[in-house]
């Protein structure tokens, strides 16, 4: 007759199985945390052209407006699964560094039914992303357009004057703000 191991003492196989289970649980947890952690990293560092979002409550003071100017190019794209026309009202603008400015994008639903879309965005060159700050943007919410409806969507933004102190970004002459609209349910092809 075999005796059971004393509680607190595990066999080598039991230890290995427990360790493997704990490792698997840790990997699943990291898998779920990866997207939010990556998004946080991009927002903080501007990695990959991720823009900053302006919070007037958290901001200690308004940015100083400089005499330096920078050209902003606006790019608009639409997923093939979204039956919209989407474009900037003006494709370029020249802004003073630190000054608030506004761009208008226009979206039109070319289908015979309501469609909900959401925009993803980025800024190039990548090193300018952490200095391009959006105050208000249609990309923060889903947009619903009725059949044939056209909507003007503003983006309020500024280029942080700190860009002039960054040796990797101070020579940037043009920043491109690019949006791509996608249907909220990518798996369902809109007609």
mmCIF file with all atom_site columns, C-alpha atoms in Angstrom:
data_model
loop_
_atom_site.group_PDB
_atom_site.id
_atom_site.type_symbol
_atom_site.label_atom_id
_atom_site.label_alt_id
_atom_site.label_comp_id
_atom_site.label_asym_id
_atom_site.label_entity_id
_atom_site.label_seq_id
_atom_site.pdbx_PDB_ins_code
_atom_site.Cartn_x
_atom_site.Cartn_y
_atom_site.Cartn_z
_atom_site.occupancy
_atom_site.B_iso_or_equiv
_atom_site.pdbx_formal_charge
_atom_site.auth_seq_id
_atom_site.auth_comp_id
_atom_site.auth_asym_id
_atom_site.auth_atom_id
_atom_site.pdbx_PDB_model_num
ATOM 1   C CA . UNK A 1 1   ? 0.000   0.000  0.000   1.00 0.00 ? 1   UNK A CA 1
ATOM 2   C CA . UNK A 1 2   ? 1.409   3.371  -0.996  1.00 0.00 ? 2   UNK A CA 1
ATOM 3   C CA . UNK A 1 3   ? 1.268   6.334  1.280   1.00 0.00 ? 3   UNK A CA 1
ATOM 4   C CA . UNK A 1 4   ? 0.298   9.834  0.148   1.00 0.00 ? 4   UNK A CA 1
ATOM 5   C CA . UNK A 1 5   ? 2.994   12.481 0.394   1.00 0.00 ? 5   UNK A CA 1
ATOM 6   C CA . UNK A 1 6   ? 2.822   14.668 3.415   1.00 0.00 ? 6   UNK A CA 1
ATOM 7   C CA . UNK A 1 7   ? 0.879   17.898 2.824   1.00 0.00 ? 7   UNK A CA 1
ATOM 8   C CA . UNK A 1 8   ? 3.336   20.629 1.979   1.00 0.00 ? 8   UNK A CA 1
ATOM 9   C CA . UNK A 1 9   ? 5.597   18.203 0.172   1.00 0.00 ? 9   UNK A CA 1
ATOM 10  C CA . UNK A 1 10  ? 4.834   17.755 -3.488  1.00 0.00 ? 10  UNK A CA 1
ATOM 11  C CA . UNK A 1 11  ? 6.259   15.237 -5.900  1.00 0.00 ? 11  UNK A CA 1
ATOM 12  C CA . UNK A 1 12  ? 8.504   16.490 -8.679  1.00 0.00 ? 12  UNK A CA 1
ATOM 13  C CA . UNK A 1 13  ? 5.723   15.932 -11.238 1.00 0.00 ? 13  UNK A CA 1
ATOM 14  C CA . UNK A 1 14  ? 3.220   17.885 -9.142  1.00 0.00 ? 14  UNK A CA 1
ATOM 15  C CA . UNK A 1 15  ? 5.680   20.769 -8.747  1.00 0.00 ? 15  UNK A CA 1
ATOM 16  C CA . UNK A 1 16  ? 6.303   20.853 -12.497 1.00 0.00 ? 16  UNK A CA 1
ATOM 17  C CA . UNK A 1 17  ? 2.577   20.754 -13.276 1.00 0.00 ? 17  UNK A CA 1
ATOM 18  C CA . UNK A 1 18  ? 1.852   23.565 -10.788 1.00 0.00 ? 18  UNK A CA 1
ATOM 19  C CA . UNK A 1 19  ? 4.674   25.693 -12.166 1.00 0.00 ? 19  UNK A CA 1
ATOM 20  C CA . UNK A 1 20  ? 3.480   25.106 -15.752 1.00 0.00 ? 20  UNK A CA 1
ATOM 21  C CA . UNK A 1 21  ? -0.098  26.057 -14.801 1.00 0.00 ? 21  UNK A CA 1
ATOM 22  C CA . UNK A 1 22  ? 1.081   29.244 -13.071 1.00 0.00 ? 22  UNK A CA 1
ATOM 23  C CA . UNK A 1 23  ? 3.227   30.132 -16.092 1.00 0.00 ? 23  UNK A CA 1
ATOM 24  C CA . UNK A 1 24  ? 0.275   29.543 -18.445 1.00 0.00 ? 24  UNK A CA 1
ATOM 25  C CA . UNK A 1 25  ? -1.967  31.769 -16.287 1.00 0.00 ? 25  UNK A CA 1
ATOM 26  C CA . UNK A 1 26  ? 0.688   34.496 -16.239 1.00 0.00 ? 26  UNK A CA 1
ATOM 27  C CA . UNK A 1 27  ? 0.992   34.325 -20.045 1.00 0.00 ? 27  UNK A CA 1
ATOM 28  C CA . UNK A 1 28  ? -2.794  34.603 -20.470 1.00 0.00 ? 28  UNK A CA 1
ATOM 29  C CA . UNK A 1 29  ? -2.830  37.587 -18.105 1.00 0.00 ? 29  UNK A CA 1
ATOM 30  C CA . UNK A 1 30  ? -0.032  39.299 -20.024 1.00 0.00 ? 30  UNK A CA 1
ATOM 31  C CA . UNK A 1 31  ? -1.890  38.602 -23.267 1.00 0.00 ? 31  UNK A CA 1
ATOM 32  C CA . UNK A 1 32  ? -4.947  40.457 -21.984 1.00 0.00 ? 32  UNK A CA 1
ATOM 33  C CA . UNK A 1 33  ? -2.838  43.303 -20.570 1.00 0.00 ? 33  UNK A CA 1
ATOM 34  C CA . UNK A 1 34  ? -0.656  43.728 -23.690 1.00 0.00 ? 34  UNK A CA 1
ATOM 35  C CA . UNK A 1 35  ? -3.031  45.962 -25.687 1.00 0.00 ? 35  UNK A CA 1
ATOM 36  C CA . UNK A 1 36  ? -3.831  48.427 -22.873 1.00 0.00 ? 36  UNK A CA 1
ATOM 37  C CA . UNK A 1 37  ? -0.173  48.543 -21.814 1.00 0.00 ? 37  UNK A CA 1
ATOM 38  C CA . UNK A 1 38  ? 0.970   49.117 -25.412 1.00 0.00 ? 38  UNK A CA 1
ATOM 39  C CA . UNK A 1 39  ? -1.639  51.892 -25.865 1.00 0.00 ? 39  UNK A CA 1
ATOM 40  C CA . UNK A 1 40  ? -0.473  53.538 -22.636 1.00 0.00 ? 40  UNK A CA 1
ATOM 41  C CA . UNK A 1 41  ? 3.160   53.293 -23.744 1.00 0.00 ? 41  UNK A CA 1
ATOM 42  C CA . UNK A 1 42  ? 2.322   54.876 -27.135 1.00 0.00 ? 42  UNK A CA 1
ATOM 43  C CA . UNK A 1 43  ? 0.335   57.733 -25.551 1.00 0.00 ? 43  UNK A CA 1
ATOM 44  C CA . UNK A 1 44  ? 3.124   58.546 -23.109 1.00 0.00 ? 44  UNK A CA 1
ATOM 45  C CA . UNK A 1 45  ? 6.005   58.314 -25.566 1.00 0.00 ? 45  UNK A CA 1
ATOM 46  C CA . UNK A 1 46  ? 4.350   59.233 -28.882 1.00 0.00 ? 46  UNK A CA 1
ATOM 47  C CA . UNK A 1 47  ? 5.669   55.911 -30.231 1.00 0.00 ? 47  UNK A CA 1
ATOM 48  C CA . UNK A 1 48  ? 4.481   55.089 -33.731 1.00 0.00 ? 48  UNK A CA 1
ATOM 49  C CA . UNK A 1 49  ? 3.117   58.585 -34.261 1.00 0.00 ? 49  UNK A CA 1
ATOM 50  C CA . UNK A 1 50  ? 0.576   58.352 -31.450 1.00 0.00 ? 50  UNK A CA 1
ATOM 51  C CA . UNK A 1 51  ? -0.704  61.815 -30.644 1.00 0.00 ? 51  UNK A CA 1
ATOM 52  C CA . UNK A 1 52  ? -1.253  63.306 -27.219 1.00 0.00 ? 52  UNK A CA 1
ATOM 53  C CA . UNK A 1 53  ? -4.700  64.181 -25.878 1.00 0.00 ? 53  UNK A CA 1
ATOM 54  C CA . UNK A 1 54  ? -4.993  67.561 -24.201 1.00 0.00 ? 54  UNK A CA 1
ATOM 55  C CA . UNK A 1 55  ? -6.574  67.651 -20.744 1.00 0.00 ? 55  UNK A CA 1
ATOM 56  C CA . UNK A 1 56  ? -7.156  71.274 -19.673 1.00 0.00 ? 56  UNK A CA 1
ATOM 57  C CA . UNK A 1 57  ? -7.679  70.188 -16.054 1.00 0.00 ? 57  UNK A CA 1
ATOM 58  C CA . UNK A 1 58  ? -4.323  68.400 -15.906 1.00 0.00 ? 58  UNK A CA 1
ATOM 59  C CA . UNK A 1 59  ? -2.457  71.087 -17.878 1.00 0.00 ? 59  UNK A CA 1
ATOM 60  C CA . UNK A 1 60  ? -0.645  73.491 -15.596 1.00 0.00 ? 60  UNK A CA 1
ATOM 61  C CA . UNK A 1 61  ? -0.836  76.290 -18.150 1.00 0.00 ? 61  UNK A CA 1
ATOM 62  C CA . UNK A 1 62  ? -1.699  77.037 -21.754 1.00 0.00 ? 62  UNK A CA 1
ATOM 63  C CA . UNK A 1 63  ? 1.151   76.432 -24.208 1.00 0.00 ? 63  UNK A CA 1
ATOM 64  C CA . UNK A 1 64  ? 3.156   79.467 -25.301 1.00 0.00 ? 64  UNK A CA 1
ATOM 65  C CA . UNK A 1 65  ? 2.616   80.451 -28.941 1.00 0.00 ? 65  UNK A CA 1
ATOM 66  C CA . UNK A 1 66  ? 5.911   80.760 -30.819 1.00 0.00 ? 66  UNK A CA 1
ATOM 67  C CA . UNK A 1 67  ? 6.785   82.643 -33.990 1.00 0.00 ? 67  UNK A CA 1
ATOM 68  C CA . UNK A 1 68  ? 7.898   79.349 -35.535 1.00 0.00 ? 68  UNK A CA 1
ATOM 69  C CA . UNK A 1 69  ? 5.418   77.745 -37.916 1.00 0.00 ? 69  UNK A CA 1
ATOM 70  C CA . UNK A 1 70  ? 4.951   74.208 -39.140 1.00 0.00 ? 70  UNK A CA 1
ATOM 71  C CA . UNK A 1 71  ? 2.983   72.772 -42.046 1.00 0.00 ? 71  UNK A CA 1
ATOM 72  C CA . UNK A 1 72  ? 0.255   70.246 -41.221 1.00 0.00 ? 72  UNK A CA 1
ATOM 73  C CA . UNK A 1 73  ? -0.944  67.857 -43.921 1.00 0.00 ? 73  UNK A CA 1
ATOM 74  C CA . UNK A 1 74  ? -4.282  66.087 -43.458 1.00 0.00 ? 74  UNK A CA 1
ATOM 75  C CA . UNK A 1 75  ? -4.757  62.591 -44.863 1.00 0.00 ? 75  UNK A CA 1
ATOM 76  C CA . UNK A 1 76  ? -8.086  60.716 -44.986 1.00 0.00 ? 76  UNK A CA 1
ATOM 77  C CA . UNK A 1 77  ? -8.644  57.030 -45.770 1.00 0.00 ? 77  UNK A CA 1
ATOM 78  C CA . UNK A 1 78  ? -11.597 54.643 -45.638 1.00 0.00 ? 78  UNK A CA 1
ATOM 79  C CA . UNK A 1 79  ? -11.619 50.899 -45.096 1.00 0.00 ? 79  UNK A CA 1
ATOM 80  C CA . UNK A 1 80  ? -12.863 49.005 -48.173 1.00 0.00 ? 80  UNK A CA 1
ATOM 81  C CA . UNK A 1 81  ? -15.660 47.632 -45.941 1.00 0.00 ? 81  UNK A CA 1
ATOM 82  C CA . UNK A 1 82  ? -17.047 51.103 -45.187 1.00 0.00 ? 82  UNK A CA 1
ATOM 83  C CA . UNK A 1 83  ? -19.269 52.740 -47.829 1.00 0.00 ? 83  UNK A CA 1
ATOM 84  C CA . UNK A 1 84  ? -18.202 56.272 -46.961 1.00 0.00 ? 84  UNK A CA 1
ATOM 85  C CA . UNK A 1 85  ? -16.510 59.102 -48.733 1.00 0.00 ? 85  UNK A CA 1
ATOM 86  C CA . UNK A 1 86  ? -14.089 60.815 -46.315 1.00 0.00 ? 86  UNK A CA 1
ATOM 87  C CA . UNK A 1 87  ? -11.747 63.728 -46.957 1.00 0.00 ? 87  UNK A CA 1
ATOM 88  C CA . UNK A 1 88  ? -10.239 66.848 -45.346 1.00 0.00 ? 88  UNK A CA 1
ATOM 89  C CA . UNK A 1 89  ? -11.882 70.171 -46.187 1.00 0.00 ? 89  UNK A CA 1
ATOM 90  C CA . UNK A 1 90  ? -8.383  71.644 -46.703 1.00 0.00 ? 90  UNK A CA 1
ATOM 91  C CA . UNK A 1 91  ? -5.503  69.211 -47.300 1.00 0.00 ? 91  UNK A CA 1
ATOM 92  C CA . UNK A 1 92  ? -2.826  71.425 -45.678 1.00 0.00 ? 92  UNK A CA 1
ATOM 93  C CA . UNK A 1 93  ? -2.493  74.218 -43.150 1.00 0.00 ? 93  UNK A CA 1
ATOM 94  C CA . UNK A 1 94  ? 0.377   76.226 -41.705 1.00 0.00 ? 94  UNK A CA 1
ATOM 95  C CA . UNK A 1 95  ? 0.156   76.790 -37.955 1.00 0.00 ? 95  UNK A CA 1
ATOM 96  C CA . UNK A 1 96  ? 2.153   78.642 -35.339 1.00 0.00 ? 96  UNK A CA 1
ATOM 97  C CA . UNK A 1 97  ? 3.800   76.252 -32.899 1.00 0.00 ? 97  UNK A CA 1
ATOM 98  C CA . UNK A 1 98  ? 1.772   76.339 -29.671 1.00 0.00 ? 98  UNK A CA 1
ATOM 99  C CA . UNK A 1 99  ? -1.335  77.945 -31.232 1.00 0.00 ? 99  UNK A CA 1
ATOM 100 C CA . UNK A 1 100 ? -4.643  76.122 -31.280 1.00 0.00 ? 100 UNK A CA 1
ATOM 101 C CA . UNK A 1 101 ? -5.989  75.377 -34.728 1.00 0.00 ? 101 UNK A CA 1
ATOM 102 C CA . UNK A 1 102 ? -8.890  73.503 -36.265 1.00 0.00 ? 102 UNK A CA 1
ATOM 103 C CA . UNK A 1 103 ? -9.190  71.191 -39.246 1.00 0.00 ? 103 UNK A CA 1
ATOM 104 C CA . UNK A 1 104 ? -12.466 69.977 -40.714 1.00 0.00 ? 104 UNK A CA 1
ATOM 105 C CA . UNK A 1 105 ? -12.953 66.501 -42.156 1.00 0.00 ? 105 UNK A CA 1
ATOM 106 C CA . UNK A 1 106 ? -16.046 65.575 -44.132 1.00 0.00 ? 106 UNK A CA 1
ATOM 107 C CA . UNK A 1 107 ? -17.645 62.127 -44.145 1.00 0.00 ? 107 UNK A CA 1
ATOM 108 C CA . UNK A 1 108 ? -20.563 61.007 -46.283 1.00 0.00 ? 108 UNK A CA 1
ATOM 109 C CA . UNK A 1 109 ? -22.477 57.728 -46.098 1.00 0.00 ? 109 UNK A CA 1
ATOM 110 C CA . UNK A 1 110 ? -22.954 56.467 -49.665 1.00 0.00 ? 110 UNK A CA 1
ATOM 111 C CA . UNK A 1 111 ? -25.041 53.443 -48.656 1.00 0.00 ? 111 UNK A CA 1
ATOM 112 C CA . UNK A 1 112 ? -28.798 52.941 -48.338 1.00 0.00 ? 112 UNK A CA 1
ATOM 113 C CA . UNK A 1 113 ? -28.636 52.152 -44.604 1.00 0.00 ? 113 UNK A CA 1
ATOM 114 C CA . UNK A 1 114 ? -27.179 53.701 -41.444 1.00 0.00 ? 114 UNK A CA 1
ATOM 115 C CA . UNK A 1 115 ? -23.519 52.899 -40.860 1.00 0.00 ? 115 UNK A CA 1
ATOM 116 C CA . UNK A 1 116 ? -21.401 53.369 -37.736 1.00 0.00 ? 116 UNK A CA 1
ATOM 117 C CA . UNK A 1 117 ? -17.683 53.985 -38.158 1.00 0.00 ? 117 UNK A CA 1
ATOM 118 C CA . UNK A 1 118 ? -14.719 54.718 -35.967 1.00 0.00 ? 118 UNK A CA 1
ATOM 119 C CA . UNK A 1 119 ? -11.447 56.364 -36.904 1.00 0.00 ? 119 UNK A CA 1
ATOM 120 C CA . UNK A 1 120 ? -7.925  55.275 -36.141 1.00 0.00 ? 120 UNK A CA 1
ATOM 121 C CA . UNK A 1 121 ? -5.176  57.851 -36.509 1.00 0.00 ? 121 UNK A CA 1
ATOM 122 C CA . UNK A 1 122 ? -1.466  58.441 -36.509 1.00 0.00 ? 122 UNK A CA 1
ATOM 123 C CA . UNK A 1 123 ? 1.049   61.214 -37.026 1.00 0.00 ? 123 UNK A CA 1
ATOM 124 C CA . UNK A 1 124 ? 4.185   61.156 -39.133 1.00 0.00 ? 124 UNK A CA 1
ATOM 125 C CA . UNK A 1 125 ? 7.038   61.604 -38.747 1.00 0.00 ? 125 UNK A CA 1
ATOM 126 C CA . UNK A 1 126 ? 6.915   59.396 -35.659 1.00 0.00 ? 126 UNK A CA 1
ATOM 127 C CA . UNK A 1 127 ? 9.090   61.725 -33.558 1.00 0.00 ? 127 UNK A CA 1
ATOM 128 C CA . UNK A 1 128 ? 6.448   64.487 -33.931 1.00 0.00 ? 128 UNK A CA 1
ATOM 129 C CA . UNK A 1 129 ? 3.635   62.325 -32.505 1.00 0.00 ? 129 UNK A CA 1
ATOM 130 C CA . UNK A 1 130 ? 4.316   63.182 -28.879 1.00 0.00 ? 130 UNK A CA 1
ATOM 131 C CA . UNK A 1 131 ? 4.138   66.912 -29.682 1.00 0.00 ? 131 UNK A CA 1
ATOM 132 C CA . UNK A 1 132 ? 0.953   66.838 -31.753 1.00 0.00 ? 132 UNK A CA 1
ATOM 133 C CA . UNK A 1 133 ? -1.833  67.316 -29.215 1.00 0.00 ? 133 UNK A CA 1
ATOM 134 C CA . UNK A 1 134 ? -5.516  66.886 -29.979 1.00 0.00 ? 134 UNK A CA 1
ATOM 135 C CA . UNK A 1 135 ? -7.949  68.911 -27.878 1.00 0.00 ? 135 UNK A CA 1
ATOM 136 C CA . UNK A 1 136 ? -11.125 67.617 -29.516 1.00 0.00 ? 136 UNK A CA 1
ATOM 137 C CA . UNK A 1 137 ? -11.464 64.924 -32.155 1.00 0.00 ? 137 UNK A CA 1
ATOM 138 C CA . UNK A 1 138 ? -14.151 62.846 -33.836 1.00 0.00 ? 138 UNK A CA 1
ATOM 139 C CA . UNK A 1 139 ? -11.787 59.883 -33.410 1.00 0.00 ? 139 UNK A CA 1
ATOM 140 C CA . UNK A 1 140 ? -12.580 59.705 -29.694 1.00 0.00 ? 140 UNK A CA 1
ATOM 141 C CA . UNK A 1 141 ? -16.157 58.489 -30.405 1.00 0.00 ? 141 UNK A CA 1
ATOM 142 C CA . UNK A 1 142 ? -18.019 56.300 -32.890 1.00 0.00 ? 142 UNK A CA 1
ATOM 143 C CA . UNK A 1 143 ? -19.742 58.169 -35.727 1.00 0.00 ? 143 UNK A CA 1
ATOM 144 C CA . UNK A 1 144 ? -23.163 57.144 -37.069 1.00 0.00 ? 144 UNK A CA 1
ATOM 145 C CA . UNK A 1 145 ? -24.211 58.391 -40.481 1.00 0.00 ? 145 UNK A CA 1
ATOM 146 C CA . UNK A 1 146 ? -27.685 57.870 -41.914 1.00 0.00 ? 146 UNK A CA 1
ATOM 147 C CA . UNK A 1 147 ? -28.094 56.955 -45.618 1.00 0.00 ? 147 UNK A CA 1
ATOM 148 C CA . UNK A 1 148 ? -26.770 59.833 -47.743 1.00 0.00 ? 148 UNK A CA 1
ATOM 149 C CA . UNK A 1 149 ? -25.897 61.920 -44.680 1.00 0.00 ? 149 UNK A CA 1
ATOM 150 C CA . UNK A 1 150 ? -22.853 64.163 -44.830 1.00 0.00 ? 150 UNK A CA 1
ATOM 151 C CA . UNK A 1 151 ? -21.144 65.301 -41.631 1.00 0.00 ? 151 UNK A CA 1
ATOM 152 C CA . UNK A 1 152 ? -18.468 67.916 -40.965 1.00 0.00 ? 152 UNK A CA 1
ATOM 153 C CA . UNK A 1 153 ? -16.159 66.736 -38.205 1.00 0.00 ? 153 UNK A CA 1
ATOM 154 C CA . UNK A 1 154 ? -13.724 69.129 -36.511 1.00 0.00 ? 154 UNK A CA 1
ATOM 155 C CA . UNK A 1 155 ? -10.337 68.354 -35.005 1.00 0.00 ? 155 UNK A CA 1
ATOM 156 C CA . UNK A 1 156 ? -8.948  70.935 -32.571 1.00 0.00 ? 156 UNK A CA 1
ATOM 157 C CA . UNK A 1 157 ? -5.202  70.624 -32.057 1.00 0.00 ? 157 UNK A CA 1
ATOM 158 C CA . UNK A 1 158 ? -1.886  72.319 -31.380 1.00 0.00 ? 158 UNK A CA 1
ATOM 159 C CA . UNK A 1 159 ? 1.787   71.476 -31.790 1.00 0.00 ? 159 UNK A CA 1
ATOM 160 C CA . UNK A 1 160 ? 3.470   71.590 -28.386 1.00 0.00 ? 160 UNK A CA 1
ATOM 161 C CA . UNK A 1 161 ? 6.299   74.172 -28.269 1.00 0.00 ? 161 UNK A CA 1
ATOM 162 C CA . UNK A 1 162 ? 8.501   71.519 -26.614 1.00 0.00 ? 162 UNK A CA 1
ATOM 163 C CA . UNK A 1 163 ? 9.065   70.183 -30.139 1.00 0.00 ? 163 UNK A CA 1
ATOM 164 C CA . UNK A 1 164 ? 11.583  73.014 -30.609 1.00 0.00 ? 164 UNK A CA 1
ATOM 165 C CA . UNK A 1 165 ? 13.703  71.662 -27.700 1.00 0.00 ? 165 UNK A CA 1
ATOM 166 C CA . UNK A 1 166 ? 13.858  68.090 -29.026 1.00 0.00 ? 166 UNK A CA 1
ATOM 167 C CA . UNK A 1 167 ? 16.968  67.553 -31.187 1.00 0.00 ? 167 UNK A CA 1
ATOM 168 C CA . UNK A 1 168 ? 15.190  64.677 -32.996 1.00 0.00 ? 168 UNK A CA 1
ATOM 169 C CA . UNK A 1 169 ? 12.063  66.711 -33.847 1.00 0.00 ? 169 UNK A CA 1
ATOM 170 C CA . UNK A 1 170 ? 12.941  70.428 -33.956 1.00 0.00 ? 170 UNK A CA 1
ATOM 171 C CA . UNK A 1 171 ? 13.841  70.303 -37.657 1.00 0.00 ? 171 UNK A CA 1
ATOM 172 C CA . UNK A 1 172 ? 10.488  68.783 -38.661 1.00 0.00 ? 172 UNK A CA 1
ATOM 173 C CA . UNK A 1 173 ? 8.941   71.074 -41.287 1.00 0.00 ? 173 UNK A CA 1
ATOM 174 C CA . UNK A 1 174 ? 5.741   69.099 -41.982 1.00 0.00 ? 174 UNK A CA 1
ATOM 175 C CA . UNK A 1 175 ? 3.541   66.873 -39.855 1.00 0.00 ? 175 UNK A CA 1
ATOM 176 C CA . UNK A 1 176 ? 0.963   64.567 -41.413 1.00 0.00 ? 176 UNK A CA 1
ATOM 177 C CA . UNK A 1 177 ? -2.186  63.774 -39.435 1.00 0.00 ? 177 UNK A CA 1
ATOM 178 C CA . UNK A 1 178 ? -3.713  60.666 -40.978 1.00 0.00 ? 178 UNK A CA 1
ATOM 179 C CA . UNK A 1 179 ? -7.109  59.098 -40.270 1.00 0.00 ? 179 UNK A CA 1
ATOM 180 C CA . UNK A 1 180 ? -8.613  55.843 -41.459 1.00 0.00 ? 180 UNK A CA 1
ATOM 181 C CA . UNK A 1 181 ? -12.306 55.166 -40.873 1.00 0.00 ? 181 UNK A CA 1
ATOM 182 C CA . UNK A 1 182 ? -13.389 51.555 -40.282 1.00 0.00 ? 182 UNK A CA 1
ATOM 183 C CA . UNK A 1 183 ? -16.859 50.083 -39.781 1.00 0.00 ? 183 UNK A CA 1
ATOM 184 C CA . UNK A 1 184 ? -17.461 49.346 -36.124 1.00 0.00 ? 184 UNK A CA 1
ATOM 185 C CA . UNK A 1 185 ? -18.100 45.686 -37.014 1.00 0.00 ? 185 UNK A CA 1
ATOM 186 C CA . UNK A 1 186 ? -15.236 44.847 -39.428 1.00 0.00 ? 186 UNK A CA 1
ATOM 187 C CA . UNK A 1 187 ? -16.538 41.295 -39.834 1.00 0.00 ? 187 UNK A CA 1
ATOM 188 C CA . UNK A 1 188 ? -19.757 42.517 -41.445 1.00 0.00 ? 188 UNK A CA 1
ATOM 189 C CA . UNK A 1 189 ? -19.224 43.879 -44.942 1.00 0.00 ? 189 UNK A CA 1
ATOM 190 C CA . UNK A 1 190 ? -21.291 47.016 -45.523 1.00 0.00 ? 190 UNK A CA 1
ATOM 191 C CA . UNK A 1 191 ? -23.021 47.380 -48.893 1.00 0.00 ? 191 UNK A CA 1
#
